[in-house]
Short mmCIF file of C-alpha atoms in Angstrom, two decimals:
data_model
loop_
_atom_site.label_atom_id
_atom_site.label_comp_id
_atom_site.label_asym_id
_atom_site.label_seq_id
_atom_site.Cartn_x
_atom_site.Cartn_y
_atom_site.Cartn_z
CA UNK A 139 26.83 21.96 37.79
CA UNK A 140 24.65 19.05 37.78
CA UNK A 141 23.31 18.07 34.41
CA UNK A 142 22.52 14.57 34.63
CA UNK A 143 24.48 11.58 34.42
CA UNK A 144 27.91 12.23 33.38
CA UNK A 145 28.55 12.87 29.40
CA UNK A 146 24.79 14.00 28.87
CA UNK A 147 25.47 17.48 28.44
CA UNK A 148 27.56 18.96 25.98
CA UNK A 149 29.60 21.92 26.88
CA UNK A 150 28.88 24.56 23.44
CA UNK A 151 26.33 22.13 22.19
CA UNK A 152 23.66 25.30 22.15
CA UNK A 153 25.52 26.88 19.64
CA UNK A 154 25.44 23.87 17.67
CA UNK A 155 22.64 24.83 15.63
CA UNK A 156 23.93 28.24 14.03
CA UNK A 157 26.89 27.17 12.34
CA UNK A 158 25.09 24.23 11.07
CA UNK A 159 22.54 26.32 9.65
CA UNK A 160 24.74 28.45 8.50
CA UNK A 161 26.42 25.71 6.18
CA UNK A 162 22.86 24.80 5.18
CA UNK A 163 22.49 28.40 4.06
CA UNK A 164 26.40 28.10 1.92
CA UNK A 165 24.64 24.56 0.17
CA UNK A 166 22.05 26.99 -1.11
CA UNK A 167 23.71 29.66 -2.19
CA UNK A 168 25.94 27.28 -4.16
CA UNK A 169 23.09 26.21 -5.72
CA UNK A 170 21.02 29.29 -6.48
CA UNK A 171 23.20 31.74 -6.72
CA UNK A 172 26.21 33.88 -7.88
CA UNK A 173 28.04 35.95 -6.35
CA UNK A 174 29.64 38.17 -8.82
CA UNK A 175 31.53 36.69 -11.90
CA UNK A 176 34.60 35.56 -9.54
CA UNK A 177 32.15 33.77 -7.79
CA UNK A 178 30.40 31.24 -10.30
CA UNK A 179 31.05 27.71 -9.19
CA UNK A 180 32.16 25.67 -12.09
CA UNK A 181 31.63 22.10 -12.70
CA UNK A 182 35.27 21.27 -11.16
CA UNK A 183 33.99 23.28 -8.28
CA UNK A 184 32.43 20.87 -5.83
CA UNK A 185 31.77 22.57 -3.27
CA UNK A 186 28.14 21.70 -3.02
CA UNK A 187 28.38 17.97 -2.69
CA UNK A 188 31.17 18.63 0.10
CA UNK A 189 28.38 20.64 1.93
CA UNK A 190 25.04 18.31 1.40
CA UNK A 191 27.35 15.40 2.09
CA UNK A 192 28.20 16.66 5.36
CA UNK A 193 24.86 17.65 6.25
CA UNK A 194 23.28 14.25 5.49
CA UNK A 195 26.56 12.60 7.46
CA UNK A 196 24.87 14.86 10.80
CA UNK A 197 21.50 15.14 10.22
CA UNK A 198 20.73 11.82 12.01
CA UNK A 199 23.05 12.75 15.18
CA UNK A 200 21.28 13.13 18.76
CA UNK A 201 23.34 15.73 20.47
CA UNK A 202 21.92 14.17 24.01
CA UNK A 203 23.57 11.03 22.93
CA UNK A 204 26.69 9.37 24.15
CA UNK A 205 28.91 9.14 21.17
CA UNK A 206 27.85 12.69 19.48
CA UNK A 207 30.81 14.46 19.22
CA UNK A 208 32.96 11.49 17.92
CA UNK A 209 31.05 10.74 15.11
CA UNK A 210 30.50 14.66 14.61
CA UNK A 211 34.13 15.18 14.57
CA UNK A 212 34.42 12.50 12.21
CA UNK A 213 31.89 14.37 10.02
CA UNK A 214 33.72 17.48 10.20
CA UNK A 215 36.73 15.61 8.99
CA UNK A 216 35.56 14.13 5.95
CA UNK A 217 33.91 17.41 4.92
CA UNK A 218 37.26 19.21 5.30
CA UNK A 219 39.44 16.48 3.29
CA UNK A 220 36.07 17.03 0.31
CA UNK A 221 37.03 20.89 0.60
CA UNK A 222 40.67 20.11 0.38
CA UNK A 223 39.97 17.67 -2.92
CA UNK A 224 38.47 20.43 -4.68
CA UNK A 225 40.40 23.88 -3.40
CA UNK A 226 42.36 24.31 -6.56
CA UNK A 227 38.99 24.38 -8.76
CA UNK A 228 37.38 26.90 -5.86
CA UNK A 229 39.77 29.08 -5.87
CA UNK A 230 37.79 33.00 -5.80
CA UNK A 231 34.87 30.92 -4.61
CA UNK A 232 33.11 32.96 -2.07
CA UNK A 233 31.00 30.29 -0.54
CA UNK A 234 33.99 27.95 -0.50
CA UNK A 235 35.94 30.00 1.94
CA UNK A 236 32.63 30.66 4.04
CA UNK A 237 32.69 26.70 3.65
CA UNK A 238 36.22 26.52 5.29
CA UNK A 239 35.98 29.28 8.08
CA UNK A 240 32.70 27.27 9.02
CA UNK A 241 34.17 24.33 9.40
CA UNK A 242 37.28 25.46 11.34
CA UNK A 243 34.41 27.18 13.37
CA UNK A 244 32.48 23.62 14.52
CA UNK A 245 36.14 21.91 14.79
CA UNK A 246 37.34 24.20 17.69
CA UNK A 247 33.72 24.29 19.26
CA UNK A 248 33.57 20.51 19.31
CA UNK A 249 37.23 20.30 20.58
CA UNK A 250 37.54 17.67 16.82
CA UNK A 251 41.29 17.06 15.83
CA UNK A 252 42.43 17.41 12.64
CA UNK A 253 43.89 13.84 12.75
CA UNK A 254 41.66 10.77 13.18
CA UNK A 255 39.24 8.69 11.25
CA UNK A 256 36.22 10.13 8.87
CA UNK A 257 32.91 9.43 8.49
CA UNK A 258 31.76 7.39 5.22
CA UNK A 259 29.12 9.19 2.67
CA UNK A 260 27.61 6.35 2.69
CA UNK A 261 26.27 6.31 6.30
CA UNK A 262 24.65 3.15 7.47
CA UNK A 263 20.67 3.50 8.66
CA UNK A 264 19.97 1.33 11.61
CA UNK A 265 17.59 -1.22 10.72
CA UNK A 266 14.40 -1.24 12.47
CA UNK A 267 13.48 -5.16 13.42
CA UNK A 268 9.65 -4.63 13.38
CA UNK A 269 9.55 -2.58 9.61
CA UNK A 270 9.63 -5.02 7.08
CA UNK A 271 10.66 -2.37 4.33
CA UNK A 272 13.76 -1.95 6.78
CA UNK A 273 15.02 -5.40 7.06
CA UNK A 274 14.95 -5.90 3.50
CA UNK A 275 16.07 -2.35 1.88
CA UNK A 276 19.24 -2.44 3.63
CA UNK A 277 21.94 -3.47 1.24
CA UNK A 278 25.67 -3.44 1.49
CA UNK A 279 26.79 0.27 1.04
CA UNK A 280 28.82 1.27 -2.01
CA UNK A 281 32.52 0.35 -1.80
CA UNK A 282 32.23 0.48 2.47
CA UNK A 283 31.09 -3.49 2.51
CA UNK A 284 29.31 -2.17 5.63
CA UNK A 285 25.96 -2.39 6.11
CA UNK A 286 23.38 -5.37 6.59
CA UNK A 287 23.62 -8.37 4.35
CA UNK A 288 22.15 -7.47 0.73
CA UNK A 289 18.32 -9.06 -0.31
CA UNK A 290 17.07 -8.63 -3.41
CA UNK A 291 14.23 -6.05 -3.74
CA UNK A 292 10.84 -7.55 -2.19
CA UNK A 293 8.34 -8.38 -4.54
CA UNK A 294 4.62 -7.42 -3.59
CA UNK A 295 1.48 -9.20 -4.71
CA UNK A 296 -2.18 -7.76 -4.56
CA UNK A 297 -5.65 -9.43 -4.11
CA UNK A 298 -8.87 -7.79 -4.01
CA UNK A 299 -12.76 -9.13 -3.70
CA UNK A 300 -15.56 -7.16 -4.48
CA UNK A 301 -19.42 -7.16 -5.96
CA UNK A 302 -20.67 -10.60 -6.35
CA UNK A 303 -18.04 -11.39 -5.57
CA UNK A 304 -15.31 -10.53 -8.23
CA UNK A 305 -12.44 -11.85 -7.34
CA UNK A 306 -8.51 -10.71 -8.55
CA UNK A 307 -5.67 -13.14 -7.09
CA UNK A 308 -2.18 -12.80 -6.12
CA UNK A 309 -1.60 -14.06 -10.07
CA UNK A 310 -3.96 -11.12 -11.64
CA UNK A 311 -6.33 -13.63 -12.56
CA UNK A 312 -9.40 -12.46 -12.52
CA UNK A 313 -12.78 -14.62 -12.10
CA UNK A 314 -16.12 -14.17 -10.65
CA UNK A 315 -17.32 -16.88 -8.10
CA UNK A 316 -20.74 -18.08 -6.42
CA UNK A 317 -18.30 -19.64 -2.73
CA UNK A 318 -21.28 -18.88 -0.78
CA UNK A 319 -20.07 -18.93 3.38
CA UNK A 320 -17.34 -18.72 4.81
CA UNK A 321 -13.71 -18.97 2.57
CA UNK A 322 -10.21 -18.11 3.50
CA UNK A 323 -8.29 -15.75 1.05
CA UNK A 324 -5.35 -16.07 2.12
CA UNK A 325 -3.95 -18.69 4.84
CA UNK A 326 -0.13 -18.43 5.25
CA UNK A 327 2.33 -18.44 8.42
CA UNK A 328 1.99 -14.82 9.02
CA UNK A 329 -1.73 -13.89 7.74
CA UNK A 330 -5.05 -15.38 7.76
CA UNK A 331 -8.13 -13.38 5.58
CA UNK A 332 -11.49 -14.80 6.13
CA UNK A 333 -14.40 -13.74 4.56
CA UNK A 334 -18.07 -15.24 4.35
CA UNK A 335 -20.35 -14.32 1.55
CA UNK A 336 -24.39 -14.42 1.15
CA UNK A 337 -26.52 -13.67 -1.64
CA UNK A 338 -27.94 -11.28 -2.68
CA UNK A 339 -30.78 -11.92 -4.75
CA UNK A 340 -33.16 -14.76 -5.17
CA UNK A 341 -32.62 -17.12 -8.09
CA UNK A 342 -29.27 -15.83 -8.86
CA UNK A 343 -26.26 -18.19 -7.41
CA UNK A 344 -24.27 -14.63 -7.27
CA UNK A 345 -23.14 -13.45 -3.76
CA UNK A 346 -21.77 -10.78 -2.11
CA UNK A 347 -19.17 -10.40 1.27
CA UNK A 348 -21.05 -9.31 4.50
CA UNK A 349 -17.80 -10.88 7.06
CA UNK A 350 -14.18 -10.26 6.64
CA UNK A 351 -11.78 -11.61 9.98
CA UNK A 352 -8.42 -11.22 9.74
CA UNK A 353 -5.91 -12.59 11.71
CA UNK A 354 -2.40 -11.20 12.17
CA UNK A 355 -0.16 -13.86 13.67
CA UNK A 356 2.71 -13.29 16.61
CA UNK A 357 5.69 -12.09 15.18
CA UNK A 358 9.00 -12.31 17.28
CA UNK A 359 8.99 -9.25 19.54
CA UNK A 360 6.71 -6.83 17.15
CA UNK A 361 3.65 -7.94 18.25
CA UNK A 362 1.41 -10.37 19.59
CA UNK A 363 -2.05 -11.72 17.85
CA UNK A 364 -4.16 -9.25 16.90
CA UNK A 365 -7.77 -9.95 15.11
CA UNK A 366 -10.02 -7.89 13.47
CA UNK A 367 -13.49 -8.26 12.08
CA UNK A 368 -15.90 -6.43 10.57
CA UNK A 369 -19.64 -7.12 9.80
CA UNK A 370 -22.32 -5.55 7.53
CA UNK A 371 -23.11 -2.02 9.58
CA UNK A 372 -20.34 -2.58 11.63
CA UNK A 373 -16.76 -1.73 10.27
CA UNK A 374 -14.62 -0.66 13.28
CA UNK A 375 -11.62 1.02 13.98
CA UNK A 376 -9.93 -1.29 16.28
CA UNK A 377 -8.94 -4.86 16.84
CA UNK A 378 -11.40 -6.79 18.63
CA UNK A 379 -9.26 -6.21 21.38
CA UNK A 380 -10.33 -2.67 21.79
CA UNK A 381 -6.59 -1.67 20.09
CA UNK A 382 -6.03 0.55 17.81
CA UNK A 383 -1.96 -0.58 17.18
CA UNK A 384 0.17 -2.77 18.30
CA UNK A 385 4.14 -2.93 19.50
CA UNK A 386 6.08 -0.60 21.44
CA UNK A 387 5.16 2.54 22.59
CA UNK A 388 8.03 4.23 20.35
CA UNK A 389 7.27 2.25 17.08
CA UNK A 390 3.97 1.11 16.20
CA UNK A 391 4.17 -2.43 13.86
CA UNK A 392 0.95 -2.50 12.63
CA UNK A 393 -2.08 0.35 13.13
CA UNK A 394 -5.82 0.85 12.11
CA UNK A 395 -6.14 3.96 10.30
CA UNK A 396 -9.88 5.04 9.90
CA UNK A 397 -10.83 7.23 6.36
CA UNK A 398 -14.46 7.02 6.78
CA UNK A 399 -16.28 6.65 9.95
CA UNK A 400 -17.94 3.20 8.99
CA UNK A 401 -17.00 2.87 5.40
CA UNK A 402 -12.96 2.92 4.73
CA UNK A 403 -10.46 1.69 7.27
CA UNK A 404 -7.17 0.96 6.17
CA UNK A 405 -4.88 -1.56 8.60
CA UNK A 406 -1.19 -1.08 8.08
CA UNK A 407 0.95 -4.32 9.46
CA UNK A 408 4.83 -2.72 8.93
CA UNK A 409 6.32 -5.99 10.44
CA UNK A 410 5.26 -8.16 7.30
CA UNK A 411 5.07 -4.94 4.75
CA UNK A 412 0.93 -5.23 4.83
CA UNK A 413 -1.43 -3.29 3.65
CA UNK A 414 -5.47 -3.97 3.73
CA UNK A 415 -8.33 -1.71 2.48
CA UNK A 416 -11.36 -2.50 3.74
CA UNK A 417 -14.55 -0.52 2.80
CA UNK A 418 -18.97 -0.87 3.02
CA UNK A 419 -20.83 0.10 0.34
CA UNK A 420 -24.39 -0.63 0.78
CA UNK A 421 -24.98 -3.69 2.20
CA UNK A 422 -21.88 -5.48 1.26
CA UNK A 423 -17.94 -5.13 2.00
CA UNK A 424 -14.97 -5.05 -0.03
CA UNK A 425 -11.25 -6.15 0.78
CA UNK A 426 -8.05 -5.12 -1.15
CA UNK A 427 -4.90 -6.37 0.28
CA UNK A 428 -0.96 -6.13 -0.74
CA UNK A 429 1.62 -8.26 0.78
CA UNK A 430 5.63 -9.32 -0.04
CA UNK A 431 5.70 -12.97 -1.79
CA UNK A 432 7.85 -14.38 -0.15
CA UNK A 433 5.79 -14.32 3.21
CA UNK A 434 2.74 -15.08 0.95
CA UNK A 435 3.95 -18.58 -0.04
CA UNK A 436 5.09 -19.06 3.64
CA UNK A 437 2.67 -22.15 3.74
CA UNK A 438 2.08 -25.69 4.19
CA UNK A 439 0.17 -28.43 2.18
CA UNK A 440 -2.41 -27.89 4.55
CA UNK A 441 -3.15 -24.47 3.67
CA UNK A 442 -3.60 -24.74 0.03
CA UNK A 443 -6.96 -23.54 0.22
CA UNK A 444 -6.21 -19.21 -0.87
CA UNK A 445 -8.57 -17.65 -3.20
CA UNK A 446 -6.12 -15.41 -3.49
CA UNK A 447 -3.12 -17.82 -4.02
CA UNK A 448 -4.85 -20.31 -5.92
CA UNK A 449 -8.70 -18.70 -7.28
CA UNK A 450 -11.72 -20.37 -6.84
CA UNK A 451 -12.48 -23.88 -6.77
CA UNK A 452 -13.73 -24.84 -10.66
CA UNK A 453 -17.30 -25.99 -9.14
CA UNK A 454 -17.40 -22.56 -7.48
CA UNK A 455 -16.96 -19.87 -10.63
CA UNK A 456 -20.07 -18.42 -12.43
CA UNK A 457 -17.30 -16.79 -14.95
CA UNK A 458 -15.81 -19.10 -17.87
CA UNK A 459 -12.17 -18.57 -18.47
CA UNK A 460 -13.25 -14.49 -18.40
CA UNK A 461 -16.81 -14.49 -20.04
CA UNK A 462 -18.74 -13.24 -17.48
CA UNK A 463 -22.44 -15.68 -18.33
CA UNK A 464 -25.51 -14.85 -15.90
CA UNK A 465 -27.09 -17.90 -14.66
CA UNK A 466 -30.39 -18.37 -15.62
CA UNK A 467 -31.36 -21.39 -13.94
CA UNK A 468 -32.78 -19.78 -10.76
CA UNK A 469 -34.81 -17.54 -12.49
CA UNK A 470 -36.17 -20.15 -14.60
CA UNK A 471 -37.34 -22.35 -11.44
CA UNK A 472 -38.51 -19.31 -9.41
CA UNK A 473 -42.50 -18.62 -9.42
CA UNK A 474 -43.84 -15.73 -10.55
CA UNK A 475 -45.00 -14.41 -7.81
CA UNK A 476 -41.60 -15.11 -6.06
CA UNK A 477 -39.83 -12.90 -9.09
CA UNK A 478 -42.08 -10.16 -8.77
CA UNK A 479 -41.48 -9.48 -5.28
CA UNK A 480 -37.62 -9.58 -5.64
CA UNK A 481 -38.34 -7.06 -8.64
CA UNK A 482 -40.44 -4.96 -6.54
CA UNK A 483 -37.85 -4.23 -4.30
CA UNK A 484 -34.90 -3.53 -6.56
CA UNK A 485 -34.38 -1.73 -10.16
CA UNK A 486 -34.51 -3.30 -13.19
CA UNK A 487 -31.29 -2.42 -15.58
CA UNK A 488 -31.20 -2.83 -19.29
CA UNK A 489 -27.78 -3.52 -20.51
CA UNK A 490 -27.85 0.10 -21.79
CA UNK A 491 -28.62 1.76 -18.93
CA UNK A 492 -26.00 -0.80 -16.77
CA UNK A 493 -23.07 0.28 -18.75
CA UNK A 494 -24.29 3.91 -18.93
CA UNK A 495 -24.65 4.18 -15.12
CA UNK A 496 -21.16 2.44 -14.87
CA UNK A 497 -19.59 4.63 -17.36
CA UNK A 498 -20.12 7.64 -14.81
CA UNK A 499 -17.50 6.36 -12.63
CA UNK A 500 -15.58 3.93 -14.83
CA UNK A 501 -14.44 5.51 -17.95
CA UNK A 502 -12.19 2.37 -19.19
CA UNK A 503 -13.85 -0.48 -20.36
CA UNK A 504 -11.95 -2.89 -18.67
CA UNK A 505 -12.94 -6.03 -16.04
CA UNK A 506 -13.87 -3.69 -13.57
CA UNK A 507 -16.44 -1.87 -15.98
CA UNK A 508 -17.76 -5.09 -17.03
CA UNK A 509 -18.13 -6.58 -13.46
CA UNK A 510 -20.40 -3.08 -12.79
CA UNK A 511 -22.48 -3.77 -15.90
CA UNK A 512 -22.58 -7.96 -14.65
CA UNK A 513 -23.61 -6.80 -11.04
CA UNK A 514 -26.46 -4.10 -12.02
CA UNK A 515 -27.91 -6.66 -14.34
CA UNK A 516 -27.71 -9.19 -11.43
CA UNK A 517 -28.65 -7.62 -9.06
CA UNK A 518 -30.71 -3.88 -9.78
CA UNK A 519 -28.80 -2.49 -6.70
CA UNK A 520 -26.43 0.73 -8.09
CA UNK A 521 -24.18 0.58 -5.12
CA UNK A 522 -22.31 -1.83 -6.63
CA UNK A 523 -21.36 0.83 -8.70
CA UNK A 524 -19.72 2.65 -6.54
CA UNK A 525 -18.16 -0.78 -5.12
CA UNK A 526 -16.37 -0.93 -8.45
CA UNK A 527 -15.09 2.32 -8.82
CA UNK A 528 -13.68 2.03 -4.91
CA UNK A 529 -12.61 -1.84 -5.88
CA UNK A 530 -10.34 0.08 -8.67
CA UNK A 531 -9.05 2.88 -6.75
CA UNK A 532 -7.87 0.69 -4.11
CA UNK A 533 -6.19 -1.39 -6.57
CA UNK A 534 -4.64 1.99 -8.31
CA UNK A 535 -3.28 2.83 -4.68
CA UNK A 536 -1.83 -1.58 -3.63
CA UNK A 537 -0.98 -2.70 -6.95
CA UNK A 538 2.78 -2.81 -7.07
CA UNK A 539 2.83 -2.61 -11.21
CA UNK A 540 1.12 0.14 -13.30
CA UNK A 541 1.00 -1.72 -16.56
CA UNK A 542 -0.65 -4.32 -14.89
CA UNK A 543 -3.99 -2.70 -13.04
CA UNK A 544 -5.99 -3.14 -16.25
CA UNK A 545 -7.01 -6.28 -17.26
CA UNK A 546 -9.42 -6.63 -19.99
CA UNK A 547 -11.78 -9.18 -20.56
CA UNK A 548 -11.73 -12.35 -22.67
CA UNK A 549 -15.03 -11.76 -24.58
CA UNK A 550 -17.05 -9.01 -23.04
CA UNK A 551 -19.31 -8.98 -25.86
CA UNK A 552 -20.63 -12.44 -23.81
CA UNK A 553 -22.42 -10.27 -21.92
CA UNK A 554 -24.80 -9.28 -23.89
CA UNK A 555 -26.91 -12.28 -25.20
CA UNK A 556 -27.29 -13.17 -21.51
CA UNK A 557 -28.23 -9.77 -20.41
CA UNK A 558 -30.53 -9.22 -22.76
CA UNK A 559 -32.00 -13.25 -22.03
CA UNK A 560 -32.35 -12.00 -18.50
CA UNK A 561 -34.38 -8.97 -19.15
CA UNK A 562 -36.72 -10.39 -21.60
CA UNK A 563 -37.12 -13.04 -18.65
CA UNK A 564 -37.53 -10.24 -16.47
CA UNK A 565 -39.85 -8.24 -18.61
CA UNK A 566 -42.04 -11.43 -19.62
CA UNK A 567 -42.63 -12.09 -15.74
CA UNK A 568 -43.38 -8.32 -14.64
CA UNK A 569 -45.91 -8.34 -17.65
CA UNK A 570 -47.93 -11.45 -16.77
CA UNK A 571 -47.95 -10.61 -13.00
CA UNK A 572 -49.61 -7.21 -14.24
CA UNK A 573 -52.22 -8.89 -16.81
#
């Protein structure tokens, strides 16, 4: 009967399925039940392990594949030598001796001898070239010294920009920076993150990201460049290539997941273990990003300039050593006429009713509270609320280390003669422009 090439069909292989099941049901019952007193499986009785080490030995295998019933057989072998180990404790066991007659079952379907070589139970998992998780989780197996060569466990690092602008590097220091244009983030052999800030209220030397462009670099056989961008109004779902992933058409090595139609993508690079949040609120964008160290250092002399490797330049932060200060210089040189109008078009916070709107979505009073309270007073715009809360959450979700997500500020009580400086400023303008 033709079939195919010769050795893709299985004679039997259809009624592959029940007796597997039914050992699947026998692993349960050991587990969850007893039958009768005769039947209780004591801790001698190891019946179980025999059963869910067989299953995970076969639950991998392709019948359709050359090479099935070989590495079946050996399967079947070591699960009959496990039920041999422990016969003398199962004696009376009722799922035992289902055990055996269903393994003597699969033997004569699958034409396995009782002689011949045994599958390990500690199987080894192909390693998938283009999944960075894969190449570097797959460690010698226990007492088989098979398997690929050990690496220690990959260490990931997070970075995340947001408001105007906050800034939390790959060291979890955390500063607040005027780097008005374009900066790179980060810069290394496998990743480049671009972003280009404006800002975002007159007087003030604060700023805010309207451009991100990232740059994922060629990568053996996983993939070739691929570039996305994203603009104020205009946060898309796909490379500027039009692509939505990229590598082969059975395994994707990186992809552009969209949460939000216009406010939360998410672009997942496998290859180098990436993971980037990208989001809009209001006018302005935020970025959250985890990636492995090791590729993160993967640079040159020449690429020294990383926010999120290195922070901002001194010149460039408004923060000082984590005392957030609002500068006061631009409003002092601004007209009065030039202050109302900004004020006309935005709210005016106290620092009351800053860290009362920013309690409503940030109940700890850590450097992400304090940032919300620092941007309302800044800037009278309550999205950047919300960008806080998100900035946070994303964090919660990339940040490889629990105990490390909040950081607390040096001094937060600096705040407050500044605030209150820069609404009595605020207040004395609004009140002669009225008179």
């Amino acid at each position: 009967m033709g079939m195919g090439r010769a050795g893709s069909y299985y004679p039997g292989a259809e009624r592959l399925i029940s007796p597997v099941l039914h050992l699947l049901v026998l692993c349960s019952l050991s587990s969850l039940t007893h039958i009768g007193e005769s039947q209780v499986q004591t801790p001698q009785c190891r019946i179980q392990k025999c059963t869910t080490d067989f299953v995970s030995l076969t639950s991998h295998l392709n019948p359709s594949l050359d090479g099935f019933d070989t590495e079946f057989c050996k399967a079947l072998r070591a699960y009959s030598a496990c039920t041999q180990r422990t016969s003398k404790s199962c004696r009376g066991n009722l799922v035992f001796h289902s055990a055996m007659l269903g393994i003597s079952d699969l033997m004569s379907q699958r034409n396995c001898s009782k002689d011949g070589p045994t599958s390990s139970t500690h199987p080894v998992i192909p390693i998938e070239p283009c999944n960075y998780h894969s190449r570097h989780h797959q460690a010698v197996q226990p007492g088989t010294g098979t398997g690929a060569p050990e690496h220690p466990r990959p260490i990931y690092l997070f970075c995340g920009l947001f408001g105007d602008p906050h800034l939390r590097t790959f060291k979890d220091h955390f500063q607040t920076c005027k780097v008005e244009g374009a900066w790179p983030l980060i810069d290394n052999n496998y990743l480049s993150v671009q972003v280009t800030n404006v800002p975002v209220v007159y007087g003030s030397s604060a700023t805010a990201t309207n451009k991100i462009t990232i740059i994922f670099k060629p990568y053996q056989e996983c993939t070739d460049q691929k570039v996305y961008q994203a603009v104020t109004d205009d946060l898309p779902a796909a490379f500027v290539d039009g692509t939505i992933s990229g590598g082969d058409s059975e395994t994707r090595s990186i992809w552009i997941l969209e949460k939000s139609p216009g406010r939360h993508v998410e672009i997942h690079a496998a290859y180098i273990g990436v993971t980037i949040i990208i989001r809009q609120q209001g006018r302005y964008l935020t970025l959250a990003v985890r990636m492995p160290e090791e590729l993160a250092m993967a640079f040159d002399e020449t690429q020294d300039l990383q926010l999120c490797m290195n922070g901002c330049p001194t010149s460039e932060r408004i923060d000082q050593e984590g005392h957030l200060q609002l500068p006061m210089l631009g409003l002092q040189q601004a007209s009065f006429q030039q202050q109302a109008r900004v004020e006309a078009q935005r709210g005016v916070f106290t620092l009351e009713s800053a860290s009362r709107k920013c309690r409503e979505q940030l109940e700890v009073k850590d450097i992400y509270f304090h940032s919300c309270v620092f941007d309302l007073l800044t800037t009278g715009d309550a999205n950047f609320t919300t960008a806080a809360y998100n900035a946070l959450k994303d964090m919660e979700t990339l940040h490889p280390k629990r105990e490390h997500w909040h950081i607390f500020p040096n001094s937060a009580p600096g705040l407050r003669p500044f605030s209150l400086l820069l609404n009595a400023l605020l207040t004395g303008f609004l009140i002669t422009v009225l008179l």
